[in-house]
Amino acid sequence: MGFPGYGAPVSLTDAKKIAAAAEVDAVKLGLQMVIVVLDSGGNLVLLHRMDDSHLGSLYMAEEKAKTAIKFRRSSKDYEDMVAKGGVHLRMLSAEPVLAIEGGLPILRDGKIIGALGISGGTAAEDGQVAAAGLAGL
Amino acid sequence: MGFPGYGAPVSLTDAKKIAAAAEVDAVKLGLQMVIVVLDSGGNLVLLHRMDDSHLGSLYMAEEKAKTAIKFRRSSKDYEDMVAKGGVHLRMLSAEPVLAIEGGLPILRDGKIIGALGISGGTAAEDGQVAAAGLAGL
Amino acid sequence: MGFPGYGAPVSLTDAKKIAAAAEVDAVKLGLQMVIVVLDSGGNLVLLHRMDDSHLGSLYMAEEKAKTAIKFRRSSKDYEDMVAKGGVHLRMLSAEPVLAIEGGLPILRDGKIIGALGISGGTAAEDGQVAAAGLAGL
Amino acid sequence: MGFPGYGAPVSLTDAKKIAAAAEVDAVKLGLQMVIVVLDSGGNLVLLHRMDDSHLGSLYMAEEKAKTAIKFRRSSKDYEDMVAKGGVHLRMLSAEPVLAIEGGLPILRDGKIIGALGISGGTAAEDGQVAAAGLAGL
């Protein structure tokens, strides 16, 4: 399939770098966000909830990251499928898929070492902050 | 984003006022309803199930209120998104979102102190009774 | 077996009488409590969380009431079993049993019409307030 | 009963201070730990999993913190009850109680603003690192 393999888990040090970069970007945009980093086994490494972000962003950020790690692709890939309609709506029947932008795999040396999930703004804003977070690594 | 902050939790006394107003309105409409009030942390403060309401309304009322408190907006906002179709159907992949009218945030002095969820009639009836409940505060 | 049969469900009106009596007693004792009334099918009819009661009492009160309705006896009966030790500790392996005083069946005309659960004080205080609640019916 | 009331939620800034102090202490002891901070509503604010800590510590740390916030006391209070045996074993029937040292309420100005949960070492080590974390605030 050409999917990258699962590698060693992201370190807490690297997760903190990603979170710090995401937080800087969120503050710049005037947004309150939840930032979640999972390792390559889908387990939590870091969660930061910025003051006065939506309580519901806790679920959203974690599930976006889980979507990215479980299926080794961006959660936006599933959003794009849903947007196509028709048979693609079948993805809505899969409980562990959150089809909203803001979840990205974290890669190193061609391997997936974890995933990042962001929630708190619009789907597009969440995607932008997630990209800024990965750029911090 | 302009979302109101989360404030101190709604009191049981205020929750009872809201429920009483909602019950009066439900009786007027000849409907049997479940009324749920959550605090600003998303925890239950009050639940009343009127005689002979749907057993399933227990879930519906609580999840509408949770949607309202977790994302600081009416559950009807999500219903409206779903109605637009296309990419907006992505909200159906988010488990904690119940995209049906009848869930409203409870505000005081510009802060969210809780949320109200109503279920038992049509979506529009649920929305009307929820509005009547908030007016009782 | 001699267990009373399951009867028609307790009404919201009666549940409110029980809750009011329990709340009066809790205030008298200077306690903050969660009061839960279930119907004869084990479904919620009423939940009141007094201001500043433990968040964890939400679970405790509901599970005590569920224990009482599911097994048609006081939750204290299971507490007494646990106190005996030995083989009786097997009750700790049963997830739906909360072996702590404060859950009571609600009877009318020899039938079980629901159950009451109280949590917020010591086990003995919870039991006392539950008894006061039933006396309000 | 003299329990402190629930106050405004702990900030992410304060949660990071607590986590940093706990991590310094864990490194000093040569331990890998999971650190969880919840707010006064029982919702996650911060989670850090140190490299090579037990995967199972994710559950343990979060549940210890939940025990502390839900019942406004140290999780060690429940450990001590269990140690007494007899009727006190009833606490083992309560699913939301994790009766193991390492969960502490976070107080400010006499109010509970959140809770800290630590897991990764022995119960006593978890308790020590939790105390070190709170001292960082």
mmCIF file with all atom_site columns, N, CA, C and O in Angstrom, chain D residues 88-119:
data_model
loop_
_atom_site.group_PDB
_atom_site.id
_atom_site.type_symbol
_atom_site.label_atom_id
_atom_site.label_alt_id
_atom_site.label_comp_id
_atom_site.label_asym_id
_atom_site.label_entity_id
_atom_site.label_seq_id
_atom_site.pdbx_PDB_ins_code
_atom_site.Cartn_x
_atom_site.Cartn_y
_atom_site.Cartn_z
_atom_site.occupancy
_atom_site.B_iso_or_equiv
_atom_site.pdbx_formal_charge
_atom_site.auth_seq_id
_atom_site.auth_comp_id
_atom_site.auth_asym_id
_atom_site.auth_atom_id
_atom_site.pdbx_PDB_model_num
ATOM 1   N N  . HIS D 1 88  ? -14.737 -2.166 55.562 1.00 0.00 ? 88  HIS D N  1
ATOM 2   C CA . HIS D 1 88  ? -14.109 -1.136 54.720 1.00 0.00 ? 88  HIS D CA 1
ATOM 3   C C  . HIS D 1 88  ? -13.801 -1.637 53.305 1.00 0.00 ? 88  HIS D C  1
ATOM 4   O O  . HIS D 1 88  ? -13.599 -0.841 52.398 1.00 0.00 ? 88  HIS D O  1
ATOM 5   N N  . LEU D 1 89  ? -13.784 -2.946 53.152 1.00 0.00 ? 89  LEU D N  1
ATOM 6   C CA . LEU D 1 89  ? -13.550 -3.504 51.813 1.00 0.00 ? 89  LEU D CA 1
ATOM 7   C C  . LEU D 1 89  ? -14.693 -3.153 50.856 1.00 0.00 ? 89  LEU D C  1
ATOM 8   O O  . LEU D 1 89  ? -14.583 -3.345 49.649 1.00 0.00 ? 89  LEU D O  1
ATOM 9   N N  . ARG D 1 90  ? -15.799 -2.636 51.396 1.00 0.00 ? 90  ARG D N  1
ATOM 10  C CA . ARG D 1 90  ? -16.916 -2.212 50.536 1.00 0.00 ? 90  ARG D CA 1
ATOM 11  C C  . ARG D 1 90  ? -16.461 -1.199 49.487 1.00 0.00 ? 90  ARG D C  1
ATOM 12  O O  . ARG D 1 90  ? -17.048 -1.092 48.420 1.00 0.00 ? 90  ARG D O  1
ATOM 13  N N  . MET D 1 91  ? -15.399 -0.418 49.787 1.00 0.00 ? 91  MET D N  1
ATOM 14  C CA . MET D 1 91  ? -14.942 0.577  48.812 1.00 0.00 ? 91  MET D CA 1
ATOM 15  C C  . MET D 1 91  ? -14.466 -0.079 47.511 1.00 0.00 ? 91  MET D C  1
ATOM 16  O O  . MET D 1 91  ? -14.450 0.555  46.468 1.00 0.00 ? 91  MET D O  1
ATOM 17  N N  . LEU D 1 92  ? -14.075 -1.342 47.593 1.00 0.00 ? 92  LEU D N  1
ATOM 18  C CA . LEU D 1 92  ? -13.612 -2.040 46.385 1.00 0.00 ? 92  LEU D CA 1
ATOM 19  C C  . LEU D 1 92  ? -14.750 -2.278 45.391 1.00 0.00 ? 92  LEU D C  1
ATOM 20  O O  . LEU D 1 92  ? -14.519 -2.619 44.243 1.00 0.00 ? 92  LEU D O  1
ATOM 21  N N  . SER D 1 93  ? -15.985 -2.105 45.840 1.00 0.00 ? 93  SER D N  1
ATOM 22  C CA . SER D 1 93  ? -17.122 -2.288 44.927 1.00 0.00 ? 93  SER D CA 1
ATOM 23  C C  . SER D 1 93  ? -17.461 -1.009 44.171 1.00 0.00 ? 93  SER D C  1
ATOM 24  O O  . SER D 1 93  ? -18.339 -1.005 43.313 1.00 0.00 ? 93  SER D O  1
ATOM 25  N N  . ALA D 1 94  ? -16.755 0.071  44.468 1.00 0.00 ? 94  ALA D N  1
ATOM 26  C CA . ALA D 1 94  ? -17.047 1.363  43.832 1.00 0.00 ? 94  ALA D CA 1
ATOM 27  C C  . ALA D 1 94  ? -16.097 1.601  42.669 1.00 0.00 ? 94  ALA D C  1
ATOM 28  O O  . ALA D 1 94  ? -14.927 1.931  42.874 1.00 0.00 ? 94  ALA D O  1
ATOM 29  N N  . GLU D 1 95  ? -16.596 1.444  41.467 1.00 0.00 ? 95  GLU D N  1
ATOM 30  C CA . GLU D 1 95  ? -15.752 1.524  40.276 1.00 0.00 ? 95  GLU D CA 1
ATOM 31  C C  . GLU D 1 95  ? -14.925 2.813  40.185 1.00 0.00 ? 95  GLU D C  1
ATOM 32  O O  . GLU D 1 95  ? -13.753 2.755  39.813 1.00 0.00 ? 95  GLU D O  1
ATOM 33  N N  . PRO D 1 96  ? -15.488 3.980  40.505 1.00 0.00 ? 96  PRO D N  1
ATOM 34  C CA . PRO D 1 96  ? -14.683 5.194  40.297 1.00 0.00 ? 96  PRO D CA 1
ATOM 35  C C  . PRO D 1 96  ? -13.675 5.487  41.405 1.00 0.00 ? 96  PRO D C  1
ATOM 36  O O  . PRO D 1 96  ? -13.059 6.543  41.378 1.00 0.00 ? 96  PRO D O  1
ATOM 37  N N  . VAL D 1 97  ? -13.506 4.560  42.331 1.00 0.00 ? 97  VAL D N  1
ATOM 38  C CA . VAL D 1 97  ? -12.512 4.764  43.384 1.00 0.00 ? 97  VAL D CA 1
ATOM 39  C C  . VAL D 1 97  ? -11.278 3.918  43.072 1.00 0.00 ? 97  VAL D C  1
ATOM 40  O O  . VAL D 1 97  ? -11.377 2.700  42.975 1.00 0.00 ? 97  VAL D O  1
ATOM 41  N N  . LEU D 1 98  ? -10.132 4.573  42.883 1.00 0.00 ? 98  LEU D N  1
ATOM 42  C CA . LEU D 1 98  ? -8.869  3.842  42.760 1.00 0.00 ? 98  LEU D CA 1
ATOM 43  C C  . LEU D 1 98  ? -8.138  4.025  44.082 1.00 0.00 ? 98  LEU D C  1
ATOM 44  O O  . LEU D 1 98  ? -7.649  5.123  44.382 1.00 0.00 ? 98  LEU D O  1
ATOM 45  N N  . ALA D 1 99  ? -8.105  2.954  44.862 1.00 0.00 ? 99  ALA D N  1
ATOM 46  C CA . ALA D 1 99  ? -7.652  3.043  46.250 1.00 0.00 ? 99  ALA D CA 1
ATOM 47  C C  . ALA D 1 99  ? -6.151  2.835  46.365 1.00 0.00 ? 99  ALA D C  1
ATOM 48  O O  . ALA D 1 99  ? -5.676  1.958  47.093 1.00 0.00 ? 99  ALA D O  1
ATOM 49  N N  . ILE D 1 100 ? -5.399  3.641  45.633 1.00 0.00 ? 100 ILE D N  1
ATOM 50  C CA . ILE D 1 100 ? -3.936  3.526  45.619 1.00 0.00 ? 100 ILE D CA 1
ATOM 51  C C  . ILE D 1 100 ? -3.332  4.920  45.716 1.00 0.00 ? 100 ILE D C  1
ATOM 52  O O  . ILE D 1 100 ? -3.764  5.835  45.010 1.00 0.00 ? 100 ILE D O  1
ATOM 53  N N  . GLU D 1 101 ? -2.335  5.051  46.576 1.00 0.00 ? 101 GLU D N  1
ATOM 54  C CA . GLU D 1 101 ? -1.683  6.346  46.802 1.00 0.00 ? 101 GLU D CA 1
ATOM 55  C C  . GLU D 1 101 ? -1.185  6.972  45.497 1.00 0.00 ? 101 GLU D C  1
ATOM 56  O O  . GLU D 1 101 ? -0.749  6.253  44.589 1.00 0.00 ? 101 GLU D O  1
ATOM 57  N N  . GLY D 1 102 ? -1.231  8.319  45.426 1.00 0.00 ? 102 GLY D N  1
ATOM 58  C CA . GLY D 1 102 ? -0.715  9.020  44.256 1.00 0.00 ? 102 GLY D CA 1
ATOM 59  C C  . GLY D 1 102 ? -1.697  9.997  43.634 1.00 0.00 ? 102 GLY D C  1
ATOM 60  O O  . GLY D 1 102 ? -1.379  10.661 42.655 1.00 0.00 ? 102 GLY D O  1
ATOM 61  N N  . GLY D 1 103 ? -2.877  10.130 44.225 1.00 0.00 ? 103 GLY D N  1
ATOM 62  C CA . GLY D 1 103 ? -3.860  11.124 43.759 1.00 0.00 ? 103 GLY D CA 1
ATOM 63  C C  . GLY D 1 103 ? -4.121  12.145 44.849 1.00 0.00 ? 103 GLY D C  1
ATOM 64  O O  . GLY D 1 103 ? -4.431  11.753 45.979 1.00 0.00 ? 103 GLY D O  1
ATOM 65  N N  . LEU D 1 104 ? -3.992  13.411 44.507 1.00 0.00 ? 104 LEU D N  1
ATOM 66  C CA . LEU D 1 104 ? -4.145  14.482 45.510 1.00 0.00 ? 104 LEU D CA 1
ATOM 67  C C  . LEU D 1 104 ? -4.982  15.624 44.953 1.00 0.00 ? 104 LEU D C  1
ATOM 68  O O  . LEU D 1 104 ? -4.808  16.014 43.790 1.00 0.00 ? 104 LEU D O  1
ATOM 69  N N  . PRO D 1 105 ? -5.869  16.203 45.779 1.00 0.00 ? 105 PRO D N  1
ATOM 70  C CA . PRO D 1 105 ? -6.560  17.426 45.346 1.00 0.00 ? 105 PRO D CA 1
ATOM 71  C C  . PRO D 1 105 ? -5.575  18.592 45.270 1.00 0.00 ? 105 PRO D C  1
ATOM 72  O O  . PRO D 1 105 ? -4.596  18.616 46.016 1.00 0.00 ? 105 PRO D O  1
ATOM 73  N N  . ILE D 1 106 ? -5.830  19.539 44.373 1.00 0.00 ? 106 ILE D N  1
ATOM 74  C CA . ILE D 1 106 ? -5.029  20.765 44.268 1.00 0.00 ? 106 ILE D CA 1
ATOM 75  C C  . ILE D 1 106 ? -5.875  21.900 44.831 1.00 0.00 ? 106 ILE D C  1
ATOM 76  O O  . ILE D 1 106 ? -6.992  22.129 44.354 1.00 0.00 ? 106 ILE D O  1
ATOM 77  N N  . LEU D 1 107 ? -5.366  22.569 45.855 1.00 0.00 ? 107 LEU D N  1
ATOM 78  C CA . LEU D 1 107 ? -6.135  23.622 46.535 1.00 0.00 ? 107 LEU D CA 1
ATOM 79  C C  . LEU D 1 107 ? -5.545  24.993 46.287 1.00 0.00 ? 107 LEU D C  1
ATOM 80  O O  . LEU D 1 107 ? -4.322  25.138 46.137 1.00 0.00 ? 107 LEU D O  1
ATOM 81  N N  . ARG D 1 108 ? -6.418  25.997 46.236 1.00 0.00 ? 108 ARG D N  1
ATOM 82  C CA . ARG D 1 108 ? -5.962  27.393 46.212 1.00 0.00 ? 108 ARG D CA 1
ATOM 83  C C  . ARG D 1 108 ? -7.011  28.225 46.941 1.00 0.00 ? 108 ARG D C  1
ATOM 84  O O  . ARG D 1 108 ? -8.198  28.116 46.630 1.00 0.00 ? 108 ARG D O  1
ATOM 85  N N  . ASP D 1 109 ? -6.553  29.035 47.896 1.00 0.00 ? 109 ASP D N  1
ATOM 86  C CA . ASP D 1 109 ? -7.469  29.892 48.662 1.00 0.00 ? 109 ASP D CA 1
ATOM 87  C C  . ASP D 1 109 ? -8.645  29.098 49.235 1.00 0.00 ? 109 ASP D C  1
ATOM 88  O O  . ASP D 1 109 ? -9.791  29.549 49.208 1.00 0.00 ? 109 ASP D O  1
ATOM 89  N N  . GLY D 1 110 ? -8.358  27.896 49.708 1.00 0.00 ? 110 GLY D N  1
ATOM 90  C CA . GLY D 1 110 ? -9.392  27.102 50.368 1.00 0.00 ? 110 GLY D CA 1
ATOM 91  C C  . GLY D 1 110 ? -10.394 26.429 49.443 1.00 0.00 ? 110 GLY D C  1
ATOM 92  O O  . GLY D 1 110 ? -11.387 25.867 49.903 1.00 0.00 ? 110 GLY D O  1
ATOM 93  N N  . LYS D 1 111 ? -10.137 26.506 48.129 1.00 0.00 ? 111 LYS D N  1
ATOM 94  C CA . LYS D 1 111 ? -11.028 25.857 47.166 1.00 0.00 ? 111 LYS D CA 1
ATOM 95  C C  . LYS D 1 111 ? -10.256 24.782 46.397 1.00 0.00 ? 111 LYS D C  1
ATOM 96  O O  . LYS D 1 111 ? -9.051  24.925 46.161 1.00 0.00 ? 111 LYS D O  1
ATOM 97  N N  . ILE D 1 112 ? -10.973 23.773 45.965 1.00 0.00 ? 112 ILE D N  1
ATOM 98  C CA . ILE D 1 112 ? -10.365 22.743 45.127 1.00 0.00 ? 112 ILE D CA 1
ATOM 99  C C  . ILE D 1 112 ? -10.408 23.196 43.671 1.00 0.00 ? 112 ILE D C  1
ATOM 100 O O  . ILE D 1 112 ? -11.487 23.421 43.120 1.00 0.00 ? 112 ILE D O  1
ATOM 101 N N  . ILE D 1 113 ? -9.234  23.380 43.079 1.00 0.00 ? 113 ILE D N  1
ATOM 102 C CA . ILE D 1 113 ? -9.172  23.861 41.690 1.00 0.00 ? 113 ILE D CA 1
ATOM 103 C C  . ILE D 1 113 ? -8.817  22.741 40.713 1.00 0.00 ? 113 ILE D C  1
ATOM 104 O O  . ILE D 1 113 ? -8.800  22.946 39.510 1.00 0.00 ? 113 ILE D O  1
ATOM 105 N N  . GLY D 1 114 ? -8.506  21.558 41.255 1.00 0.00 ? 114 GLY D N  1
ATOM 106 C CA . GLY D 1 114 ? -8.162  20.446 40.389 1.00 0.00 ? 114 GLY D CA 1
ATOM 107 C C  . GLY D 1 114 ? -7.606  19.300 41.194 1.00 0.00 ? 114 GLY D C  1
ATOM 108 O O  . GLY D 1 114 ? -7.740  19.264 42.414 1.00 0.00 ? 114 GLY D O  1
ATOM 109 N N  . ALA D 1 115 ? -7.000  18.343 40.484 1.00 0.00 ? 115 ALA D N  1
ATOM 110 C CA . ALA D 1 115 ? -6.387  17.191 41.158 1.00 0.00 ? 115 ALA D CA 1
ATOM 111 C C  . ALA D 1 115 ? -5.218  16.697 40.330 1.00 0.00 ? 115 ALA D C  1
ATOM 112 O O  . ALA D 1 115 ? -5.171  16.871 39.110 1.00 0.00 ? 115 ALA D O  1
ATOM 113 N N  . LEU D 1 116 ? -4.256  16.084 41.034 1.00 0.00 ? 116 LEU D N  1
ATOM 114 C CA . LEU D 1 116 ? -3.046  15.547 40.421 1.00 0.00 ? 116 LEU D CA 1
ATOM 115 C C  . LEU D 1 116 ? -3.030  14.037 40.607 1.00 0.00 ? 116 LEU D C  1
ATOM 116 O O  . LEU D 1 116 ? -3.351  13.548 41.693 1.00 0.00 ? 116 LEU D O  1
ATOM 117 N N  . GLY D 1 117 ? -2.668  13.317 39.561 1.00 0.00 ? 117 GLY D N  1
ATOM 118 C CA . GLY D 1 117 ? -2.512  11.864 39.672 1.00 0.00 ? 117 GLY D CA 1
ATOM 119 C C  . GLY D 1 117 ? -1.166  11.443 39.121 1.00 0.00 ? 117 GLY D C  1
ATOM 120 O O  . GLY D 1 117 ? -0.758  11.919 38.061 1.00 0.00 ? 117 GLY D O  1
ATOM 121 N N  . ILE D 1 118 ? -0.475  10.561 39.864 1.00 0.00 ? 118 ILE D N  1
ATOM 122 C CA . ILE D 1 118 ? 0.856   10.095 39.482 1.00 0.00 ? 118 ILE D CA 1
ATOM 123 C C  . ILE D 1 118 ? 0.869   8.572  39.502 1.00 0.00 ? 118 ILE D C  1
ATOM 124 O O  . ILE D 1 118 ? 0.355   7.963  40.446 1.00 0.00 ? 118 ILE D O  1
ATOM 125 N N  . SER D 1 119 ? 1.478   7.960  38.492 1.00 0.00 ? 119 SER D N  1
ATOM 126 C CA . SER D 1 119 ? 1.631   6.507  38.499 1.00 0.00 ? 119 SER D CA 1
ATOM 127 C C  . SER D 1 119 ? 2.890   6.118  37.745 1.00 0.00 ? 119 SER D C  1
ATOM 128 O O  . SER D 1 119 ? 3.261   6.754  36.757 1.00 0.00 ? 119 SER D O  1
#
